Amino acid sequence: MELSLLLIKGLIIFAVFGITLLIATYSTYAERKVAAFIQDRVGPNRAGPFGLAQPLADAVKLFFKEEFVPANANKFLFIAGPSLAMLTACMSSAVIPFGGTLIIGGEAIHLQAIEVNIGILYVFGIVALGVYGIMIGGWASNNKFSLLGAIRAASQNISYELAMGMSIIALLLVTGTLSMRDIAAQQGQELFGISGLNWNIFYQPVGFLIFIICAFAETNRVPFDLPECETELVGGYHTEYSSMGMGLYLFAEYVNIFVASAVMATLYFGGYNFPFMHQLGLPHNVVTILGTVVLFAKIFFFIFFFMWVRWTLPRFRYDQLMNLGWKILIPLSILNVIVTGGAILLKAELF
Amino acid sequence: MQSLSNRAKKLEKKPMNFSERMYLPAIFQGLSITMRHFFKKKATIKYPEETRPMSAVWRGLHVLKRDEKGRERCTACGLCAVACPAEAITMVAGERKRGEENLYREEKYAISYEINMLRCIFCGLCEEACPKAAIFLQNDKVAPARYERDEFIYGKDRLVEPMPIQNL
Ligand code: SF4
Ligand code: SF4
């Protein structure tokens, strides 16, 4: 019994890891397609049908390039940088509940790699570690542009983590738990008589807005991609990287986007819950599987949104970025916490 | 100062109002614009499968014509080379031997005739200069991209029109 449980856990962990990597791989393809479509082009369409083998071709290309280490770079840290970025990016998808429970042979199996009761904190901790990958890599390159990119990344991430944390605190006031599984399950309750629509976005619209802006900053995406700002810093922190070092950095960015999308979908958009999920009268396992499909649809929408924004907006200037972070988002998020707390107290008074 | 055309617009830098300072309305406007482009017809022509329609007077790859009996028309007079503004044409003239009358129309013919497609600007002046109506620029072929420079020097093997089947 114990062994089969371990086996199932192992399988789920393996599947989550595989899916994360697969989605990140195809995000690179999707990014190019979305960019092309928005610019009235067709995008990669030569490798395989519709260019679907393009990520593979890119990977092969990167593998066969020379792994170049600059002469005065710190060799160990130079290699540790991208590895750390990739490692932390892959770790955070472990706590995301990708579905409810499957009941097989009377056993309830949670579609989640590991359950920790401080899921959100875990995600935040790992995401905060991610900036070390960029900093170490940028510093070890022994290049001014890389160093500037690394410094920018560090200060940007710290500034936006504050606002992000505050927006999460407001959310936690509503949910009363830090566990991703519980937060996802809570959103399956009824709202206006429609089951599975008790989504946190209806309670925390401002919090979500702050969260998504910070998510853009945390993943170093346009309009906040100042660490790799090509126009000013050549390539920012990965200027000196070639071959798979570069590949890992780029890949880590897409894994981060996937994780950020999954976290947003889980925290604010009901996770694997969908409207009328309990009123359809479907068997439990079917609802679970449908829920997983719905969750992935939400995740894909957010990934698409990341790309959509990237090909729409220009980059912020660095002082604008800092103004937005410190003078607007942080006060706004504190206000959000206060208003949320007040509303909860008021509700407890009245009802 | 008096404006000459009365079309000059005076621009004032107004301080941004609240909705502009929020950025969000402008961002959604931008997002809707890009979304409209997402579903627009694409401008790309998928080249090897599709080709751009060429005009009837398109000047493409050269061809050295044969006459109705399958003989090469070119007499190596060199007028095309003189007319060529890009100096893309070189040739070596030779005398037609006895027994070669079915190959070359005139007593003098081009032993070698080369056009450097990297120099050629496809102006068509060679075609206009030719007194024997021997060289033409086709309107349905282009000189394709190649990997080596010397592959762009087209000799007679690639320029002369292939022999019509009945004359072989
Ligand atoms: S087309 Fe113009 S440039 Fe080209 S070979 Fe003829 S005369 Fe020269
Ligand atoms: S192609 Fe025409 S102009 Fe040129 S050498 Fe031959 S006959 Fe003369």
Coordinates of C-alpha atoms and ligand atoms in Angstrom, one line a residue:
Chain A
M1 CA 0.0 0.0 0.0
E2 CA 2.7 2.4 1.1
L3 CA 4.7 1.5 -2.0
S4 CA 1.9 2.0 -4.4
L5 CA 1.2 5.4 -2.8
L6 CA 4.8 6.4 -3.3
L7 CA 4.7 5.1 -6.8
I8 CA 1.6 7.3 -7.6
K9 CA 3.2 10.3 -6.0
G10 CA 6.4 9.7 -8.0
L11 CA 4.3 9.4 -11.1
I12 CA 2.5 12.7 -10.4
I13 CA 5.8 14.5 -9.7
F14 CA 7.2 13.2 -12.9
A15 CA 4.2 14.2 -14.9
V16 CA 4.1 17.7 -13.4
F17 CA 7.8 18.1 -14.1
G18 CA 7.4 16.8 -17.7
I19 CA 4.3 19.0 -18.3
T20 CA 6.1 22.1 -17.0
L21 CA 9.1 21.5 -19.3
L22 CA 6.8 20.6 -22.3
I23 CA 4.7 23.8 -21.9
A24 CA 7.9 25.9 -21.5
T25 CA 9.3 24.4 -24.7
Y26 CA 6.2 25.1 -26.6
S27 CA 5.9 28.6 -25.1
T28 CA 9.0 29.5 -27.1
Y29 CA 7.2 28.4 -30.2
A30 CA 3.9 30.1 -29.1
E31 CA 5.8 33.3 -28.4
R32 CA 7.2 33.4 -31.9
K33 CA 3.8 32.6 -33.4
V34 CA 2.0 35.2 -31.3
A35 CA 4.6 37.8 -32.2
A36 CA 4.3 36.9 -35.8
F37 CA 0.5 37.0 -35.8
I38 CA 0.3 40.3 -34.0
Q39 CA 2.8 41.7 -36.6
D40 CA 0.8 40.3 -39.5
R41 CA 3.3 37.6 -40.3
V42 CA 3.0 33.8 -40.1
G43 CA 5.9 32.9 -37.8
P44 CA 7.9 29.7 -37.9
N45 CA 6.3 27.2 -40.2
R46 CA 9.2 25.3 -41.8
A47 CA 10.3 22.7 -39.2
G48 CA 7.6 20.1 -39.2
P49 CA 3.9 20.7 -39.8
F50 CA 3.1 24.3 -38.8
G51 CA 6.6 24.6 -37.6
L52 CA 5.8 22.4 -34.6
A53 CA 9.4 20.9 -34.5
Q54 CA 10.8 24.4 -34.2
P55 CA 11.5 24.2 -30.4
L56 CA 13.4 21.0 -31.0
A57 CA 15.4 22.6 -33.8
D58 CA 16.2 25.5 -31.5
A59 CA 17.3 23.2 -28.7
V60 CA 19.6 21.2 -31.1
K61 CA 21.1 24.4 -32.4
L62 CA 21.8 25.7 -28.9
F63 CA 23.3 22.3 -27.9
F64 CA 25.7 22.4 -30.8
K65 CA 27.0 25.9 -30.2
E66 CA 30.2 26.5 -28.4
E67 CA 29.9 26.9 -24.6
F68 CA 32.0 29.9 -24.2
V69 CA 33.3 31.2 -20.9
P70 CA 34.9 34.7 -20.9
A71 CA 38.5 34.8 -19.9
N72 CA 38.1 36.7 -16.7
A73 CA 34.8 35.3 -15.7
N74 CA 34.4 33.3 -12.5
K75 CA 34.0 29.9 -14.0
F76 CA 32.1 28.2 -11.3
L77 CA 29.6 31.0 -10.7
F78 CA 29.3 31.5 -14.5
I79 CA 27.9 28.0 -14.8
A80 CA 26.0 28.1 -11.5
G81 CA 24.0 31.1 -12.6
P82 CA 21.9 29.6 -15.3
S83 CA 21.7 26.3 -13.5
L84 CA 20.3 28.0 -10.5
A85 CA 17.8 30.0 -12.6
M86 CA 16.6 26.8 -14.2
L87 CA 16.5 24.9 -10.9
T88 CA 14.4 27.5 -9.0
A89 CA 12.1 27.9 -12.0
C90 CA 11.3 24.2 -12.1
M91 CA 10.8 23.8 -8.4
S92 CA 7.9 26.1 -7.9
S93 CA 5.3 24.1 -9.9
A94 CA 5.4 21.3 -7.3
V95 CA 2.8 22.8 -5.0
I96 CA 0.3 23.8 -7.6
P97 CA -2.9 21.7 -7.5
F98 CA -3.5 20.6 -11.1
G99 CA -6.8 19.1 -10.3
G100 CA -9.1 17.8 -7.6
T101 CA -9.1 14.2 -6.5
L102 CA -9.3 11.1 -8.6
I103 CA -11.0 8.2 -6.8
I104 CA -9.4 5.0 -7.9
G105 CA -10.2 1.8 -6.0
G106 CA -11.6 3.7 -3.1
E107 CA -8.4 5.8 -2.7
A108 CA -8.5 9.5 -3.2
I109 CA -5.5 10.7 -5.2
H110 CA -4.8 14.4 -5.3
L111 CA -3.5 15.7 -8.6
Q112 CA -0.8 17.7 -6.9
A113 CA 2.9 16.9 -6.6
I114 CA 3.4 17.8 -3.0
E115 CA 1.0 19.4 -0.5
V116 CA 2.5 21.8 2.0
N117 CA 0.3 23.9 4.2
I118 CA 2.3 27.0 3.4
G119 CA 2.1 26.6 -0.4
I120 CA 2.0 30.2 -1.3
L121 CA 5.0 31.0 0.9
Y122 CA 6.9 28.2 -0.7
V123 CA 6.2 29.6 -4.2
F124 CA 7.3 33.0 -3.0
G125 CA 10.4 31.7 -1.5
I126 CA 11.4 29.9 -4.6
V127 CA 10.6 32.8 -6.9
A128 CA 12.6 35.1 -4.7
L129 CA 15.6 32.7 -5.0
G130 CA 15.2 32.8 -8.8
V131 CA 16.8 36.3 -8.9
Y132 CA 20.0 34.8 -7.6
G133 CA 20.4 32.9 -10.8
I134 CA 20.3 36.2 -12.7
M135 CA 22.5 38.1 -10.2
I136 CA 25.2 35.4 -10.0
G137 CA 25.2 34.9 -13.8
G138 CA 25.4 38.7 -14.4
W139 CA 28.1 39.2 -11.9
A140 CA 30.2 36.3 -12.8
S141 CA 30.3 37.4 -16.5
N142 CA 32.8 40.1 -15.7
N143 CA 31.0 42.5 -18.1
K144 CA 29.6 45.9 -17.3
F145 CA 26.4 45.4 -19.1
S146 CA 25.8 42.0 -17.5
L147 CA 26.4 43.5 -14.0
L148 CA 24.1 46.4 -14.7
G149 CA 21.4 43.9 -15.8
A150 CA 21.9 41.9 -12.7
I151 CA 21.7 44.9 -10.5
R152 CA 18.5 46.0 -12.2
A153 CA 17.0 42.5 -11.9
A154 CA 17.8 42.4 -8.2
S155 CA 16.4 45.9 -7.4
Q156 CA 13.3 45.3 -9.6
N157 CA 12.5 42.0 -8.1
I158 CA 12.8 43.3 -4.5
S159 CA 10.7 46.3 -5.2
Y160 CA 7.9 44.3 -6.9
E161 CA 8.0 41.4 -4.4
L162 CA 6.9 43.8 -1.7
A163 CA 3.7 44.9 -3.6
M164 CA 3.1 41.3 -4.6
G165 CA 3.4 40.1 -1.1
M166 CA 1.0 42.8 0.1
S167 CA -1.6 41.8 -2.6
I168 CA -1.3 38.2 -1.4
I169 CA -1.8 39.2 2.2
A170 CA -5.1 40.7 1.2
L171 CA -6.0 37.5 -0.5
L172 CA -5.0 35.5 2.5
L173 CA -7.4 37.6 4.7
V174 CA -10.2 36.4 2.4
T175 CA -9.1 32.7 2.2
G176 CA -7.7 32.3 5.7
T177 CA -5.3 29.6 4.6
L178 CA -1.8 29.5 2.9
S179 CA -2.3 26.0 1.4
M180 CA -2.8 26.1 -2.4
R181 CA -5.0 23.0 -2.2
D182 CA -7.4 24.6 0.3
I183 CA -7.5 27.9 -1.6
A184 CA -8.3 26.0 -4.8
A185 CA -11.0 23.9 -3.1
Q186 CA -12.6 26.9 -1.5
Q187 CA -13.2 28.5 -4.8
G188 CA -15.4 25.5 -5.8
Q189 CA -18.2 26.7 -3.5
E190 CA -21.3 28.3 -4.7
L191 CA -21.7 32.0 -5.7
F192 CA -25.2 33.2 -6.7
G193 CA -26.3 29.6 -6.8
I194 CA -23.7 28.7 -9.4
S195 CA -21.3 26.1 -8.0
G196 CA -17.6 26.4 -8.8
L197 CA -17.8 30.2 -9.3
N198 CA -16.6 31.3 -5.9
W199 CA -13.5 32.8 -7.5
N200 CA -11.2 35.1 -5.5
I201 CA -11.1 37.6 -8.4
F202 CA -14.6 38.7 -7.4
Y203 CA -13.4 39.5 -3.9
Q204 CA -9.9 40.8 -4.8
P205 CA -10.0 42.6 -8.2
V206 CA -7.5 45.3 -7.2
G207 CA -5.3 42.6 -5.6
F208 CA -5.3 40.7 -8.8
L209 CA -4.4 43.7 -10.8
I210 CA -1.4 44.4 -8.5
F211 CA -0.5 40.7 -8.6
I212 CA -0.5 40.5 -12.3
I213 CA 1.6 43.6 -12.7
C214 CA 4.1 42.3 -10.2
A215 CA 4.1 38.9 -12.0
F216 CA 5.2 40.7 -15.1
A217 CA 8.0 42.3 -13.2
E218 CA 9.0 39.2 -11.4
T219 CA 9.3 37.2 -14.7
N220 CA 11.2 40.0 -16.3
R221 CA 8.7 40.3 -19.1
V222 CA 7.9 43.4 -21.2
P223 CA 7.1 46.1 -20.1
F224 CA 9.4 45.3 -17.2
D225 CA 12.2 43.5 -19.0
L226 CA 14.9 46.0 -18.0
P227 CA 17.4 43.4 -16.8
E228 CA 17.8 42.2 -20.4
C229 CA 16.9 45.5 -22.1
E230 CA 18.6 45.1 -25.5
T231 CA 18.5 48.7 -26.4
E232 CA 20.6 49.8 -23.5
L233 CA 22.4 46.8 -22.1
V234 CA 23.1 44.6 -25.2
G235 CA 21.5 41.6 -23.6
G236 CA 21.6 42.4 -20.0
Y237 CA 22.6 39.7 -17.6
H238 CA 23.0 37.1 -20.4
T239 CA 25.2 39.1 -22.7
E240 CA 28.1 36.8 -22.2
Y241 CA 26.2 33.6 -22.4
S242 CA 26.1 31.3 -25.4
S243 CA 24.9 27.8 -26.1
M244 CA 22.9 26.1 -23.3
G245 CA 23.8 28.7 -20.7
M246 CA 21.8 31.1 -22.7
G247 CA 19.3 28.4 -23.4
L248 CA 18.7 27.7 -19.7
Y249 CA 18.1 31.4 -19.0
L250 CA 15.6 31.7 -21.8
F251 CA 14.0 28.5 -20.8
A252 CA 13.8 29.5 -17.1
E253 CA 11.9 32.6 -18.2
Y254 CA 9.3 30.5 -19.9
V255 CA 9.0 28.1 -17.0
N256 CA 8.5 31.1 -14.7
I257 CA 5.8 32.4 -17.0
F258 CA 4.1 29.1 -16.8
V259 CA 4.4 29.0 -13.0
A260 CA 3.2 32.6 -12.7
S261 CA 0.2 31.8 -14.9
A262 CA -0.6 28.7 -12.9
V263 CA -0.4 30.6 -9.6
M264 CA -2.6 33.3 -10.9
A265 CA -5.2 30.8 -12.2
T266 CA -5.1 29.0 -8.9
L267 CA -5.2 31.9 -6.6
Y268 CA -7.6 34.2 -8.4
F269 CA -9.4 32.4 -11.2
G270 CA -10.8 29.4 -9.4
G271 CA -8.0 26.9 -10.1
Y272 CA -9.5 23.7 -11.5
N273 CA -13.1 24.8 -10.7
F274 CA -15.5 25.8 -13.4
P275 CA -19.1 27.1 -13.3
F276 CA -21.8 24.5 -12.7
M277 CA -19.3 21.9 -11.9
H278 CA -21.4 20.2 -9.3
Q279 CA -24.8 20.9 -10.9
L280 CA -24.0 18.9 -14.1
G281 CA -24.4 15.6 -12.3
L282 CA -21.3 14.1 -13.8
P283 CA -19.3 11.4 -12.0
H284 CA -16.6 12.7 -9.6
N285 CA -13.6 11.5 -11.7
V286 CA -15.0 13.1 -14.9
V287 CA -15.5 16.4 -13.1
T288 CA -11.9 16.2 -11.9
I289 CA -10.5 15.6 -15.3
L290 CA -12.6 18.3 -16.8
G291 CA -11.4 20.6 -14.1
T292 CA -7.8 19.9 -15.0
V293 CA -8.5 20.7 -18.6
V294 CA -10.2 23.9 -17.5
L295 CA -7.2 24.8 -15.3
F296 CA -4.9 24.3 -18.3
A297 CA -7.1 26.4 -20.5
K298 CA -6.8 29.2 -17.9
I299 CA -3.1 28.8 -17.7
F300 CA -2.7 29.0 -21.4
F301 CA -4.8 32.1 -21.5
F302 CA -2.5 33.7 -19.0
I303 CA 0.6 32.6 -20.9
F304 CA -1.0 34.1 -24.0
F305 CA -1.7 37.2 -22.1
F306 CA 1.9 37.5 -21.2
M307 CA 2.9 37.3 -24.8
W308 CA 0.1 39.6 -26.0
V309 CA 1.3 42.3 -23.6
R310 CA 4.9 41.8 -24.7
W311 CA 4.1 42.5 -28.3
T312 CA 1.9 45.5 -27.4
L313 CA 3.7 47.6 -24.9
P314 CA 7.0 49.4 -25.0
R315 CA 9.4 49.1 -22.2
F316 CA 9.3 51.3 -19.1
R317 CA 12.1 53.6 -18.2
Y318 CA 13.9 52.6 -15.1
D319 CA 12.7 55.6 -13.0
Q320 CA 9.1 55.0 -14.2
L321 CA 9.5 51.4 -13.1
M322 CA 10.6 52.4 -9.7
N323 CA 8.0 55.1 -9.4
L324 CA 5.3 52.6 -10.3
G325 CA 6.5 50.0 -7.9
W326 CA 7.2 52.1 -4.8
K327 CA 4.9 55.1 -5.2
I328 CA 1.8 53.5 -6.7
L329 CA 1.7 49.7 -6.3
I330 CA 2.9 49.5 -2.7
P331 CA 0.5 52.2 -1.3
L332 CA -2.3 50.7 -3.4
S333 CA -1.7 47.2 -2.0
I334 CA -1.5 48.5 1.5
L335 CA -4.8 50.3 1.0
N336 CA -6.2 47.0 -0.5
V337 CA -5.2 45.1 2.7
I338 CA -6.8 47.7 4.9
V339 CA -10.1 47.8 2.9
T340 CA -10.2 44.0 2.8
G341 CA -9.6 43.7 6.5
G342 CA -12.3 46.4 7.2
A343 CA -14.8 44.6 4.9
I344 CA -14.2 41.3 6.7
L345 CA -14.7 42.9 10.1
L346 CA -17.8 44.6 8.8
K347 CA -19.2 41.3 7.5
A348 CA -18.5 39.6 10.8
E349 CA -20.3 42.5 12.6
L350 CA -23.4 42.4 10.3
F351 CA -24.0 38.8 9.8
Chain B
M1 CA 5.4 84.6 -36.5
Q2 CA 2.9 84.3 -39.3
S3 CA 2.5 80.8 -40.4
L4 CA 2.9 80.4 -44.2
S5 CA 0.5 77.6 -44.8
N6 CA -1.9 78.1 -41.9
R7 CA -1.6 74.4 -41.3
A8 CA 0.8 74.5 -38.4
K9 CA -0.7 73.1 -35.2
K10 CA 0.3 74.5 -31.9
L11 CA 1.0 71.6 -29.5
E12 CA 0.6 72.1 -25.8
K13 CA 2.0 69.7 -23.3
K14 CA -0.9 69.2 -21.0
P15 CA -0.4 67.4 -17.7
M16 CA -1.8 63.9 -17.9
N17 CA -5.3 63.5 -16.5
F18 CA -6.2 60.7 -14.1
S19 CA -7.1 58.1 -16.6
E20 CA -3.9 58.7 -18.6
R21 CA -1.8 58.5 -15.5
M22 CA -3.4 55.2 -14.7
Y23 CA -2.0 53.8 -17.9
L24 CA -4.7 51.1 -17.9
P25 CA -7.1 52.5 -20.5
A26 CA -4.3 53.1 -22.9
I27 CA -2.9 49.6 -22.3
F28 CA -6.3 48.1 -23.1
Q29 CA -6.6 50.2 -26.2
G30 CA -3.2 48.9 -27.3
L31 CA -4.1 45.4 -26.5
S32 CA -7.3 45.7 -28.6
I33 CA -5.2 47.0 -31.5
T34 CA -2.8 44.1 -31.4
M35 CA -5.7 41.7 -31.1
R36 CA -7.2 43.1 -34.2
H37 CA -3.9 42.5 -36.0
F38 CA -3.8 39.0 -34.6
F39 CA -6.8 38.0 -36.8
K40 CA -5.9 40.1 -39.8
K41 CA -4.9 38.6 -43.1
K42 CA -1.1 37.9 -43.1
A43 CA 1.1 39.7 -45.5
T44 CA 3.6 36.9 -45.8
I45 CA 4.0 35.0 -49.2
K46 CA 5.2 31.5 -48.3
Y47 CA 7.9 31.6 -51.0
P48 CA 8.7 28.2 -52.4
E49 CA 5.1 27.1 -52.3
E50 CA 3.6 30.5 -53.3
T51 CA 5.2 33.0 -55.6
R52 CA 4.5 36.7 -55.9
P53 CA 2.6 37.4 -59.2
M54 CA 5.0 38.8 -61.7
S55 CA 4.2 41.5 -64.1
A56 CA 4.2 40.6 -67.8
V57 CA 7.2 42.8 -68.4
W58 CA 9.2 41.4 -65.5
R59 CA 12.9 41.1 -66.3
G60 CA 14.2 37.9 -64.8
L61 CA 16.8 35.3 -65.7
H62 CA 18.4 35.6 -69.2
V63 CA 18.0 33.0 -71.9
L64 CA 20.0 32.6 -75.1
K65 CA 17.5 31.8 -77.8
R66 CA 17.8 29.3 -80.6
D67 CA 16.2 29.9 -84.0
E68 CA 13.4 27.8 -85.5
K69 CA 15.9 25.1 -86.7
G70 CA 17.4 24.9 -83.2
R71 CA 20.6 26.8 -84.0
E72 CA 22.0 29.3 -81.6
R73 CA 21.2 32.8 -82.7
C74 CA 24.0 34.6 -80.9
T75 CA 26.9 35.7 -83.1
A76 CA 29.2 36.9 -80.4
C77 CA 29.1 40.5 -81.7
G78 CA 29.6 41.8 -78.2
L79 CA 27.0 44.5 -78.5
C80 CA 25.3 43.2 -75.4
A81 CA 28.5 43.3 -73.4
V82 CA 29.1 46.9 -74.5
A83 CA 25.5 47.9 -73.7
C84 CA 25.6 46.3 -70.3
P85 CA 25.9 49.1 -67.7
A86 CA 27.1 46.6 -65.0
E87 CA 29.7 44.9 -67.2
A88 CA 28.2 41.6 -66.4
I89 CA 28.7 39.9 -69.7
T90 CA 31.9 38.3 -71.1
M91 CA 32.3 36.1 -74.1
V92 CA 34.8 34.5 -76.3
A93 CA 34.1 34.4 -80.0
G94 CA 35.0 31.6 -82.4
E95 CA 34.6 30.6 -86.0
R96 CA 32.0 28.1 -87.0
K97 CA 33.7 24.9 -88.5
R98 CA 32.4 23.0 -91.5
G99 CA 29.6 20.6 -90.4
E100 CA 28.5 22.8 -87.5
E101 CA 25.9 24.6 -89.6
N102 CA 23.1 22.9 -87.7
L103 CA 24.4 24.2 -84.4
Y104 CA 25.2 27.9 -85.0
R105 CA 23.2 30.2 -87.3
E106 CA 26.1 32.6 -88.1
E107 CA 29.7 31.9 -89.1
K108 CA 30.9 33.5 -85.9
Y109 CA 29.5 32.2 -82.6
A110 CA 30.2 32.4 -78.9
I111 CA 32.5 29.6 -77.7
S112 CA 31.8 30.8 -74.2
Y113 CA 29.3 33.3 -73.0
E114 CA 29.0 34.2 -69.3
I115 CA 26.8 36.5 -67.3
N116 CA 27.7 37.3 -63.8
M117 CA 24.3 37.3 -62.0
L118 CA 25.8 39.1 -59.0
R119 CA 26.8 42.0 -61.2
C120 CA 23.7 42.0 -63.4
I121 CA 21.1 44.6 -62.5
F122 CA 18.4 43.1 -64.8
C123 CA 18.0 46.3 -66.7
G124 CA 17.3 44.5 -70.0
L125 CA 19.7 46.7 -72.0
C126 CA 21.4 43.5 -73.4
E127 CA 18.1 42.4 -74.8
E128 CA 17.6 45.8 -76.5
A129 CA 21.1 45.9 -77.9
C130 CA 21.1 42.4 -79.5
P131 CA 20.8 42.6 -83.3
K132 CA 20.1 38.9 -83.6
A133 CA 17.3 38.7 -81.1
A134 CA 19.4 36.2 -79.3
I135 CA 19.2 37.2 -75.6
F136 CA 16.0 37.7 -73.7
L137 CA 15.1 38.2 -70.1
Q138 CA 12.5 35.7 -69.1
N139 CA 9.5 36.9 -67.1
D140 CA 8.9 33.7 -65.2
K141 CA 12.3 32.8 -63.9
V142 CA 14.7 34.4 -61.4
A143 CA 18.3 33.7 -60.5
P144 CA 18.0 31.8 -57.3
A145 CA 20.1 32.2 -54.2
R146 CA 23.2 30.0 -54.0
Y147 CA 25.9 29.2 -51.6
E148 CA 29.0 30.0 -53.7
R149 CA 29.9 33.1 -55.6
D150 CA 31.2 31.2 -58.7
E151 CA 27.8 29.5 -59.0
F152 CA 26.4 32.9 -60.0
I153 CA 28.5 33.0 -63.1
Y154 CA 26.1 31.5 -65.6
G155 CA 27.8 29.9 -68.6
K156 CA 26.3 28.7 -71.8
D157 CA 25.3 25.5 -70.2
R158 CA 22.7 27.3 -68.1
L159 CA 21.9 30.2 -70.5
V160 CA 21.2 28.6 -73.8
E161 CA 17.7 27.4 -74.4
P162 CA 17.6 23.6 -74.4
M163 CA 17.4 22.0 -77.8
P164 CA 13.8 21.4 -78.9
I165 CA 13.0 17.7 -78.8
Q166 CA 12.4 17.2 -82.5
N167 CA 15.8 18.4 -83.4
L168 CA 17.8 16.1 -81.2
Ligands
SF4_1 S1 20.2 42.8 -67.9 FE1 21.5 44.7 -67.9 S2 23.0 44.4 -66.4 FE2 22.1 42.4 -66.8 S3 23.4 41.5 -68.4 FE3 21.8 42.6 -69.5 S4 22.6 44.6 -69.8 FE4 23.9 43.7 -68.2
SF4_2 S1 23.6 38.0 -77.4 FE1 23.1 39.3 -79.1 S2 24.2 41.2 -78.7 FE2 25.1 39.7 -77.3 S3 26.8 38.8 -78.4 FE3 25.1 37.5 -78.9 S4 24.3 38.4 -80.8 FE4 25.6 39.9 -79.9

